[in-house]
Amino acid sequence: MGGIHGVTTEDIMDWALEIAGQDTMPIDSGIHVRGDNIRRVLFGIDVAAPELQLGKDIGVDLVIAHHPPDALVNFPKIFERHVDLMVGAGIPEDRARGAIEPMTERWQDRFHSANYDHVVSVARLLNLPYMNIHNPLDELGRQRMAAAVAGIKASQPLQDVIAALNTLDEIKNAPIEPQVAVGSFDSPAGRVMVVHGAGTNGGYEIAREYFDHGIGTVVYIHLATDARLKLHNEARGNVIVVGHLPGDLVGIEPFAALMRRRGLDVIGFSGIA
Ligand SMILES: [Fe+2]
Ligand SMILES: [Fe+2]
């Protein structure tokens, strides 16, 4: 940090990798317009073209988004992290690869229809440094949530898993509460797996794969209604849904604090304090 260019966008990406314990930038994160001498930062979960103009209007040196812009057309490759998590939990690799196939196809379809140039072209024309940091912060959030529930025994009910998640301020202080999406508060948890930090939630297929391989409760940060109903009807295991913003903030807020400790003036918005 420091040097003749002050704090750079590359330094900030390195700090994110450092806090997550990663050594290379994941495919769902990127520096879209680089910059030097960064002092004031606008940091939000969702950034589109109007939010870049907002950053310009209030005179920041950099806008950081959490969610990736459509410019990151290789985004579906981040689902490999789901394979790593599943294999780590004892699921055979061929089963894990099969489970990510439907979501990989869905997201590939989405990127084929997306305007991958739109948001980044606005940042370029505004001449405004712009980056997004996704997986490193979700990985940090996964580690913190996994640590929070690590002491839960298989016989403990889901309400104890929720109480453990509520030891994290970002979850405790949120206006939405963790939800028992599948199961009930007094269902025994069994083995608990926090499934986060892999691009997006695992939907029906990945939860199903965990349930078939000894996991009793999957913790997601969000889950679509059709997948939730399907898992509810099959009743093979439990799902706790933390809530999208609180779940993301578990990894984001410690990083905002780190940037502030390192001297940046960080203005939070779009979910970030
Ligand atoms: Fe996230
Ligand atoms: Fe998110």
mmCIF file with all atom_site columns, N, CA, C and O in Angstrom, residues 143-177:
data_model
loop_
_atom_site.group_PDB
_atom_site.id
_atom_site.type_symbol
_atom_site.label_atom_id
_atom_site.label_alt_id
_atom_site.label_comp_id
_atom_site.label_asym_id
_atom_site.label_entity_id
_atom_site.label_seq_id
_atom_site.pdbx_PDB_ins_code
_atom_site.Cartn_x
_atom_site.Cartn_y
_atom_site.Cartn_z
_atom_site.occupancy
_atom_site.B_iso_or_equiv
_atom_site.pdbx_formal_charge
_atom_site.auth_seq_id
_atom_site.auth_comp_id
_atom_site.auth_asym_id
_atom_site.auth_atom_id
_atom_site.pdbx_PDB_model_num
ATOM 1   N N  . GLN A 1 143 ? -17.062 -18.815 5.570  1.00 0.00 ? 143 GLN A N  1
ATOM 2   C CA . GLN A 1 143 ? -16.200 -19.219 6.688  1.00 0.00 ? 143 GLN A CA 1
ATOM 3   C C  . GLN A 1 143 ? -16.789 -18.765 8.021  1.00 0.00 ? 143 GLN A C  1
ATOM 4   O O  . GLN A 1 143 ? -16.803 -19.526 8.996  1.00 0.00 ? 143 GLN A O  1
ATOM 5   N N  . ARG A 1 144 ? -17.296 -17.522 8.062  1.00 0.00 ? 144 ARG A N  1
ATOM 6   C CA . ARG A 1 144 ? -17.837 -16.995 9.331  1.00 0.00 ? 144 ARG A CA 1
ATOM 7   C C  . ARG A 1 144 ? -19.114 -17.728 9.718  1.00 0.00 ? 144 ARG A C  1
ATOM 8   O O  . ARG A 1 144 ? -19.330 -18.040 10.886 1.00 0.00 ? 144 ARG A O  1
ATOM 9   N N  . MET A 1 145 ? -20.003 -18.017 8.740  1.00 0.00 ? 145 MET A N  1
ATOM 10  C CA . MET A 1 145 ? -21.247 -18.733 9.071  1.00 0.00 ? 145 MET A CA 1
ATOM 11  C C  . MET A 1 145 ? -20.944 -20.179 9.455  1.00 0.00 ? 145 MET A C  1
ATOM 12  O O  . MET A 1 145 ? -21.540 -20.723 10.392 1.00 0.00 ? 145 MET A O  1
ATOM 13  N N  . ALA A 1 146 ? -19.979 -20.807 8.754  1.00 0.00 ? 146 ALA A N  1
ATOM 14  C CA . ALA A 1 146 ? -19.611 -22.197 9.081  1.00 0.00 ? 146 ALA A CA 1
ATOM 15  C C  . ALA A 1 146 ? -19.036 -22.259 10.496 1.00 0.00 ? 146 ALA A C  1
ATOM 16  O O  . ALA A 1 146 ? -19.348 -23.180 11.268 1.00 0.00 ? 146 ALA A O  1
ATOM 17  N N  . ALA A 1 147 ? -18.225 -21.266 10.868 1.00 0.00 ? 147 ALA A N  1
ATOM 18  C CA . ALA A 1 147 ? -17.652 -21.235 12.222 1.00 0.00 ? 147 ALA A CA 1
ATOM 19  C C  . ALA A 1 147 ? -18.765 -21.049 13.257 1.00 0.00 ? 147 ALA A C  1
ATOM 20  O O  . ALA A 1 147 ? -18.737 -21.662 14.334 1.00 0.00 ? 147 ALA A O  1
ATOM 21  N N  . ALA A 1 148 ? -19.762 -20.228 12.918 1.00 0.00 ? 148 ALA A N  1
ATOM 22  C CA . ALA A 1 148 ? -20.854 -19.953 13.870 1.00 0.00 ? 148 ALA A CA 1
ATOM 23  C C  . ALA A 1 148 ? -21.672 -21.211 14.178 1.00 0.00 ? 148 ALA A C  1
ATOM 24  O O  . ALA A 1 148 ? -22.141 -21.380 15.297 1.00 0.00 ? 148 ALA A O  1
ATOM 25  N N  . VAL A 1 149 ? -21.835 -22.098 13.199 1.00 0.00 ? 149 VAL A N  1
ATOM 26  C CA . VAL A 1 149 ? -22.675 -23.296 13.410 1.00 0.00 ? 149 VAL A CA 1
ATOM 27  C C  . VAL A 1 149 ? -21.852 -24.556 13.701 1.00 0.00 ? 149 VAL A C  1
ATOM 28  O O  . VAL A 1 149 ? -22.415 -25.635 13.889 1.00 0.00 ? 149 VAL A O  1
ATOM 29  N N  . ALA A 1 150 ? -20.521 -24.394 13.778 1.00 0.00 ? 150 ALA A N  1
ATOM 30  C CA . ALA A 1 150 ? -19.634 -25.569 13.890 1.00 0.00 ? 150 ALA A CA 1
ATOM 31  C C  . ALA A 1 150 ? -19.911 -26.405 15.143 1.00 0.00 ? 150 ALA A C  1
ATOM 32  O O  . ALA A 1 150 ? -19.719 -27.617 15.133 1.00 0.00 ? 150 ALA A O  1
ATOM 33  N N  . GLY A 1 151 ? -20.370 -25.769 16.212 1.00 0.00 ? 151 GLY A N  1
ATOM 34  C CA . GLY A 1 151 ? -20.572 -26.509 17.461 1.00 0.00 ? 151 GLY A CA 1
ATOM 35  C C  . GLY A 1 151 ? -21.917 -27.216 17.557 1.00 0.00 ? 151 GLY A C  1
ATOM 36  O O  . GLY A 1 151 ? -22.201 -27.882 18.564 1.00 0.00 ? 151 GLY A O  1
ATOM 37  N N  . ILE A 1 152 ? -22.755 -27.084 16.542 1.00 0.00 ? 152 ILE A N  1
ATOM 38  C CA . ILE A 1 152 ? -24.108 -27.683 16.589 1.00 0.00 ? 152 ILE A CA 1
ATOM 39  C C  . ILE A 1 152 ? -24.007 -29.205 16.474 1.00 0.00 ? 152 ILE A C  1
ATOM 40  O O  . ILE A 1 152 ? -23.349 -29.734 15.578 1.00 0.00 ? 152 ILE A O  1
ATOM 41  N N  . LYS A 1 153 ? -24.664 -29.904 17.399 1.00 0.00 ? 153 LYS A N  1
ATOM 42  C CA . LYS A 1 153 ? -24.689 -31.372 17.348 1.00 0.00 ? 153 LYS A CA 1
ATOM 43  C C  . LYS A 1 153 ? -25.898 -31.826 16.534 1.00 0.00 ? 153 LYS A C  1
ATOM 44  O O  . LYS A 1 153 ? -26.913 -31.134 16.475 1.00 0.00 ? 153 LYS A O  1
ATOM 45  N N  . ALA A 1 154 ? -25.776 -33.021 15.948 1.00 0.00 ? 154 ALA A N  1
ATOM 46  C CA . ALA A 1 154 ? -26.819 -33.543 15.048 1.00 0.00 ? 154 ALA A CA 1
ATOM 47  C C  . ALA A 1 154 ? -28.197 -33.595 15.709 1.00 0.00 ? 154 ALA A C  1
ATOM 48  O O  . ALA A 1 154 ? -29.217 -33.438 15.046 1.00 0.00 ? 154 ALA A O  1
ATOM 49  N N  . SER A 1 155 ? -28.221 -33.800 17.033 1.00 0.00 ? 155 SER A N  1
ATOM 50  C CA . SER A 1 155 ? -29.515 -33.939 17.718 1.00 0.00 ? 155 SER A CA 1
ATOM 51  C C  . SER A 1 155 ? -30.158 -32.586 18.029 1.00 0.00 ? 155 SER A C  1
ATOM 52  O O  . SER A 1 155 ? -31.328 -32.531 18.412 1.00 0.00 ? 155 SER A O  1
ATOM 53  N N  . GLN A 1 156 ? -29.418 -31.501 17.861 1.00 0.00 ? 156 GLN A N  1
ATOM 54  C CA . GLN A 1 156 ? -29.975 -30.182 18.200 1.00 0.00 ? 156 GLN A CA 1
ATOM 55  C C  . GLN A 1 156 ? -30.999 -29.742 17.155 1.00 0.00 ? 156 GLN A C  1
ATOM 56  O O  . GLN A 1 156 ? -30.853 -30.045 15.963 1.00 0.00 ? 156 GLN A O  1
ATOM 57  N N  . PRO A 1 157 ? -32.040 -29.016 17.605 1.00 0.00 ? 157 PRO A N  1
ATOM 58  C CA . PRO A 1 157 ? -33.087 -28.584 16.661 1.00 0.00 ? 157 PRO A CA 1
ATOM 59  C C  . PRO A 1 157 ? -32.647 -27.402 15.796 1.00 0.00 ? 157 PRO A C  1
ATOM 60  O O  . PRO A 1 157 ? -31.681 -26.707 16.118 1.00 0.00 ? 157 PRO A O  1
ATOM 61  N N  . LEU A 1 158 ? -33.387 -27.168 14.717 1.00 0.00 ? 158 LEU A N  1
ATOM 62  C CA . LEU A 1 158 ? -33.062 -26.073 13.803 1.00 0.00 ? 158 LEU A CA 1
ATOM 63  C C  . LEU A 1 158 ? -33.047 -24.717 14.499 1.00 0.00 ? 158 LEU A C  1
ATOM 64  O O  . LEU A 1 158 ? -32.308 -23.818 14.103 1.00 0.00 ? 158 LEU A O  1
ATOM 65  N N  . GLN A 1 159 ? -33.872 -24.565 15.547 1.00 0.00 ? 159 GLN A N  1
ATOM 66  C CA . GLN A 1 159 ? -33.856 -23.258 16.226 1.00 0.00 ? 159 GLN A CA 1
ATOM 67  C C  . GLN A 1 159 ? -32.494 -22.969 16.839 1.00 0.00 ? 159 GLN A C  1
ATOM 68  O O  . GLN A 1 159 ? -32.099 -21.805 16.951 1.00 0.00 ? 159 GLN A O  1
ATOM 69  N N  . ASP A 1 160 ? -31.737 -24.014 17.195 1.00 0.00 ? 160 ASP A N  1
ATOM 70  C CA . ASP A 1 160 ? -30.381 -23.789 17.721 1.00 0.00 ? 160 ASP A CA 1
ATOM 71  C C  . ASP A 1 160 ? -29.417 -23.370 16.606 1.00 0.00 ? 160 ASP A C  1
ATOM 72  O O  . ASP A 1 160 ? -28.482 -22.612 16.843 1.00 0.00 ? 160 ASP A O  1
ATOM 73  N N  . VAL A 1 161 ? -29.654 -23.869 15.394 1.00 0.00 ? 161 VAL A N  1
ATOM 74  C CA . VAL A 1 161 ? -28.822 -23.451 14.253 1.00 0.00 ? 161 VAL A CA 1
ATOM 75  C C  . VAL A 1 161 ? -29.077 -21.964 13.979 1.00 0.00 ? 161 VAL A C  1
ATOM 76  O O  . VAL A 1 161 ? -28.144 -21.180 13.762 1.00 0.00 ? 161 VAL A O  1
ATOM 77  N N  . ILE A 1 162 ? -30.351 -21.586 14.035 1.00 0.00 ? 162 ILE A N  1
ATOM 78  C CA . ILE A 1 162 ? -30.705 -20.178 13.813 1.00 0.00 ? 162 ILE A CA 1
ATOM 79  C C  . ILE A 1 162 ? -30.116 -19.295 14.916 1.00 0.00 ? 162 ILE A C  1
ATOM 80  O O  . ILE A 1 162 ? -29.565 -18.220 14.634 1.00 0.00 ? 162 ILE A O  1
ATOM 81  N N  . ALA A 1 163 ? -30.167 -19.777 16.162 1.00 0.00 ? 163 ALA A N  1
ATOM 82  C CA . ALA A 1 163 ? -29.568 -18.996 17.265 1.00 0.00 ? 163 ALA A CA 1
ATOM 83  C C  . ALA A 1 163 ? -28.073 -18.824 17.040 1.00 0.00 ? 163 ALA A C  1
ATOM 84  O O  . ALA A 1 163 ? -27.512 -17.747 17.291 1.00 0.00 ? 163 ALA A O  1
ATOM 85  N N  . ALA A 1 164 ? -27.417 -19.877 16.532 1.00 0.00 ? 164 ALA A N  1
ATOM 86  C CA . ALA A 1 164 ? -25.970 -19.796 16.271 1.00 0.00 ? 164 ALA A CA 1
ATOM 87  C C  . ALA A 1 164 ? -25.689 -18.788 15.158 1.00 0.00 ? 164 ALA A C  1
ATOM 88  O O  . ALA A 1 164 ? -24.736 -18.002 15.240 1.00 0.00 ? 164 ALA A O  1
ATOM 89  N N  . LEU A 1 165 ? -26.528 -18.790 14.106 1.00 0.00 ? 165 LEU A N  1
ATOM 90  C CA . LEU A 1 165 ? -26.336 -17.812 13.018 1.00 0.00 ? 165 LEU A CA 1
ATOM 91  C C  . LEU A 1 165 ? -26.571 -16.388 13.525 1.00 0.00 ? 165 LEU A C  1
ATOM 92  O O  . LEU A 1 165 ? -25.909 -15.443 13.091 1.00 0.00 ? 165 LEU A O  1
ATOM 93  N N  . ASN A 1 166 ? -27.489 -16.257 14.499 1.00 0.00 ? 166 ASN A N  1
ATOM 94  C CA . ASN A 1 166 ? -27.787 -14.932 15.049 1.00 0.00 ? 166 ASN A CA 1
ATOM 95  C C  . ASN A 1 166 ? -26.694 -14.398 15.966 1.00 0.00 ? 166 ASN A C  1
ATOM 96  O O  . ASN A 1 166 ? -26.798 -13.274 16.465 1.00 0.00 ? 166 ASN A O  1
ATOM 97  N N  . THR A 1 167 ? -25.628 -15.187 16.196 1.00 0.00 ? 167 THR A N  1
ATOM 98  C CA . THR A 1 167 ? -24.482 -14.632 16.931 1.00 0.00 ? 167 THR A CA 1
ATOM 99  C C  . THR A 1 167 ? -23.688 -13.692 16.026 1.00 0.00 ? 167 THR A C  1
ATOM 100 O O  . THR A 1 167 ? -22.813 -12.967 16.501 1.00 0.00 ? 167 THR A O  1
ATOM 101 N N  . LEU A 1 168 ? -23.972 -13.723 14.720 1.00 0.00 ? 168 LEU A N  1
ATOM 102 C CA . LEU A 1 168 ? -23.311 -12.797 13.785 1.00 0.00 ? 168 LEU A CA 1
ATOM 103 C C  . LEU A 1 168 ? -24.153 -11.521 13.693 1.00 0.00 ? 168 LEU A C  1
ATOM 104 O O  . LEU A 1 168 ? -25.346 -11.579 13.378 1.00 0.00 ? 168 LEU A O  1
ATOM 105 N N  . ASP A 1 169 ? -23.533 -10.373 13.965 1.00 0.00 ? 169 ASP A N  1
ATOM 106 C CA . ASP A 1 169 ? -24.269 -9.098  14.009 1.00 0.00 ? 169 ASP A CA 1
ATOM 107 C C  . ASP A 1 169 ? -25.021 -8.799  12.717 1.00 0.00 ? 169 ASP A C  1
ATOM 108 O O  . ASP A 1 169 ? -26.120 -8.257  12.739 1.00 0.00 ? 169 ASP A O  1
ATOM 109 N N  . GLU A 1 170 ? -24.399 -9.136  11.574 1.00 0.00 ? 170 GLU A N  1
ATOM 110 C CA . GLU A 1 170 ? -25.018 -8.818  10.281 1.00 0.00 ? 170 GLU A CA 1
ATOM 111 C C  . GLU A 1 170 ? -26.348 -9.551  10.130 1.00 0.00 ? 170 GLU A C  1
ATOM 112 O O  . GLU A 1 170 ? -27.254 -9.065  9.442  1.00 0.00 ? 170 GLU A O  1
ATOM 113 N N  . ILE A 1 171 ? -26.470 -10.747 10.736 1.00 0.00 ? 171 ILE A N  1
ATOM 114 C CA . ILE A 1 171 ? -27.714 -11.524 10.671 1.00 0.00 ? 171 ILE A CA 1
ATOM 115 C C  . ILE A 1 171 ? -28.660 -11.067 11.783 1.00 0.00 ? 171 ILE A C  1
ATOM 116 O O  . ILE A 1 171 ? -29.847 -10.824 11.544 1.00 0.00 ? 171 ILE A O  1
ATOM 117 N N  . LYS A 1 172 ? -28.108 -10.903 12.992 1.00 0.00 ? 172 LYS A N  1
ATOM 118 C CA . LYS A 1 172 ? -28.935 -10.508 14.142 1.00 0.00 ? 172 LYS A CA 1
ATOM 119 C C  . LYS A 1 172 ? -29.615 -9.161  13.919 1.00 0.00 ? 172 LYS A C  1
ATOM 120 O O  . LYS A 1 172 ? -30.780 -8.978  14.276 1.00 0.00 ? 172 LYS A O  1
ATOM 121 N N  . ASN A 1 173 ? -28.902 -8.204  13.331 1.00 0.00 ? 173 ASN A N  1
ATOM 122 C CA . ASN A 1 173 ? -29.421 -6.842  13.211 1.00 0.00 ? 173 ASN A CA 1
ATOM 123 C C  . ASN A 1 173 ? -30.219 -6.578  11.932 1.00 0.00 ? 173 ASN A C  1
ATOM 124 O O  . ASN A 1 173 ? -30.666 -5.455  11.704 1.00 0.00 ? 173 ASN A O  1
ATOM 125 N N  . ALA A 1 174 ? -30.392 -7.596  11.098 1.00 0.00 ? 174 ALA A N  1
ATOM 126 C CA . ALA A 1 174 ? -31.087 -7.393  9.820  1.00 0.00 ? 174 ALA A CA 1
ATOM 127 C C  . ALA A 1 174 ? -32.598 -7.292  10.034 1.00 0.00 ? 174 ALA A C  1
ATOM 128 O O  . ALA A 1 174 ? -33.127 -7.889  10.972 1.00 0.00 ? 174 ALA A O  1
ATOM 129 N N  . PRO A 1 175 ? -33.299 -6.557  9.166  1.00 0.00 ? 175 PRO A N  1
ATOM 130 C CA . PRO A 1 175 ? -34.761 -6.474  9.286  1.00 0.00 ? 175 PRO A CA 1
ATOM 131 C C  . PRO A 1 175 ? -35.479 -7.767  8.900  1.00 0.00 ? 175 PRO A C  1
ATOM 132 O O  . PRO A 1 175 ? -36.648 -7.945  9.233  1.00 0.00 ? 175 PRO A O  1
ATOM 133 N N  . ILE A 1 176 ? -34.796 -8.699  8.204  1.00 0.00 ? 176 ILE A N  1
ATOM 134 C CA . ILE A 1 176 ? -35.400 -10.010 7.965  1.00 0.00 ? 176 ILE A CA 1
ATOM 135 C C  . ILE A 1 176 ? -34.655 -11.046 8.799  1.00 0.00 ? 176 ILE A C  1
ATOM 136 O O  . ILE A 1 176 ? -33.463 -10.898 9.057  1.00 0.00 ? 176 ILE A O  1
ATOM 137 N N  . GLU A 1 177 ? -35.381 -12.083 9.206  1.00 0.00 ? 177 GLU A N  1
ATOM 138 C CA . GLU A 1 177 ? -34.796 -13.107 10.067 1.00 0.00 ? 177 GLU A CA 1
ATOM 139 C C  . GLU A 1 177 ? -34.521 -14.366 9.275  1.00 0.00 ? 177 GLU A C  1
ATOM 140 O O  . GLU A 1 177 ? -35.186 -14.632 8.274  1.00 0.00 ? 177 GLU A O  1
#
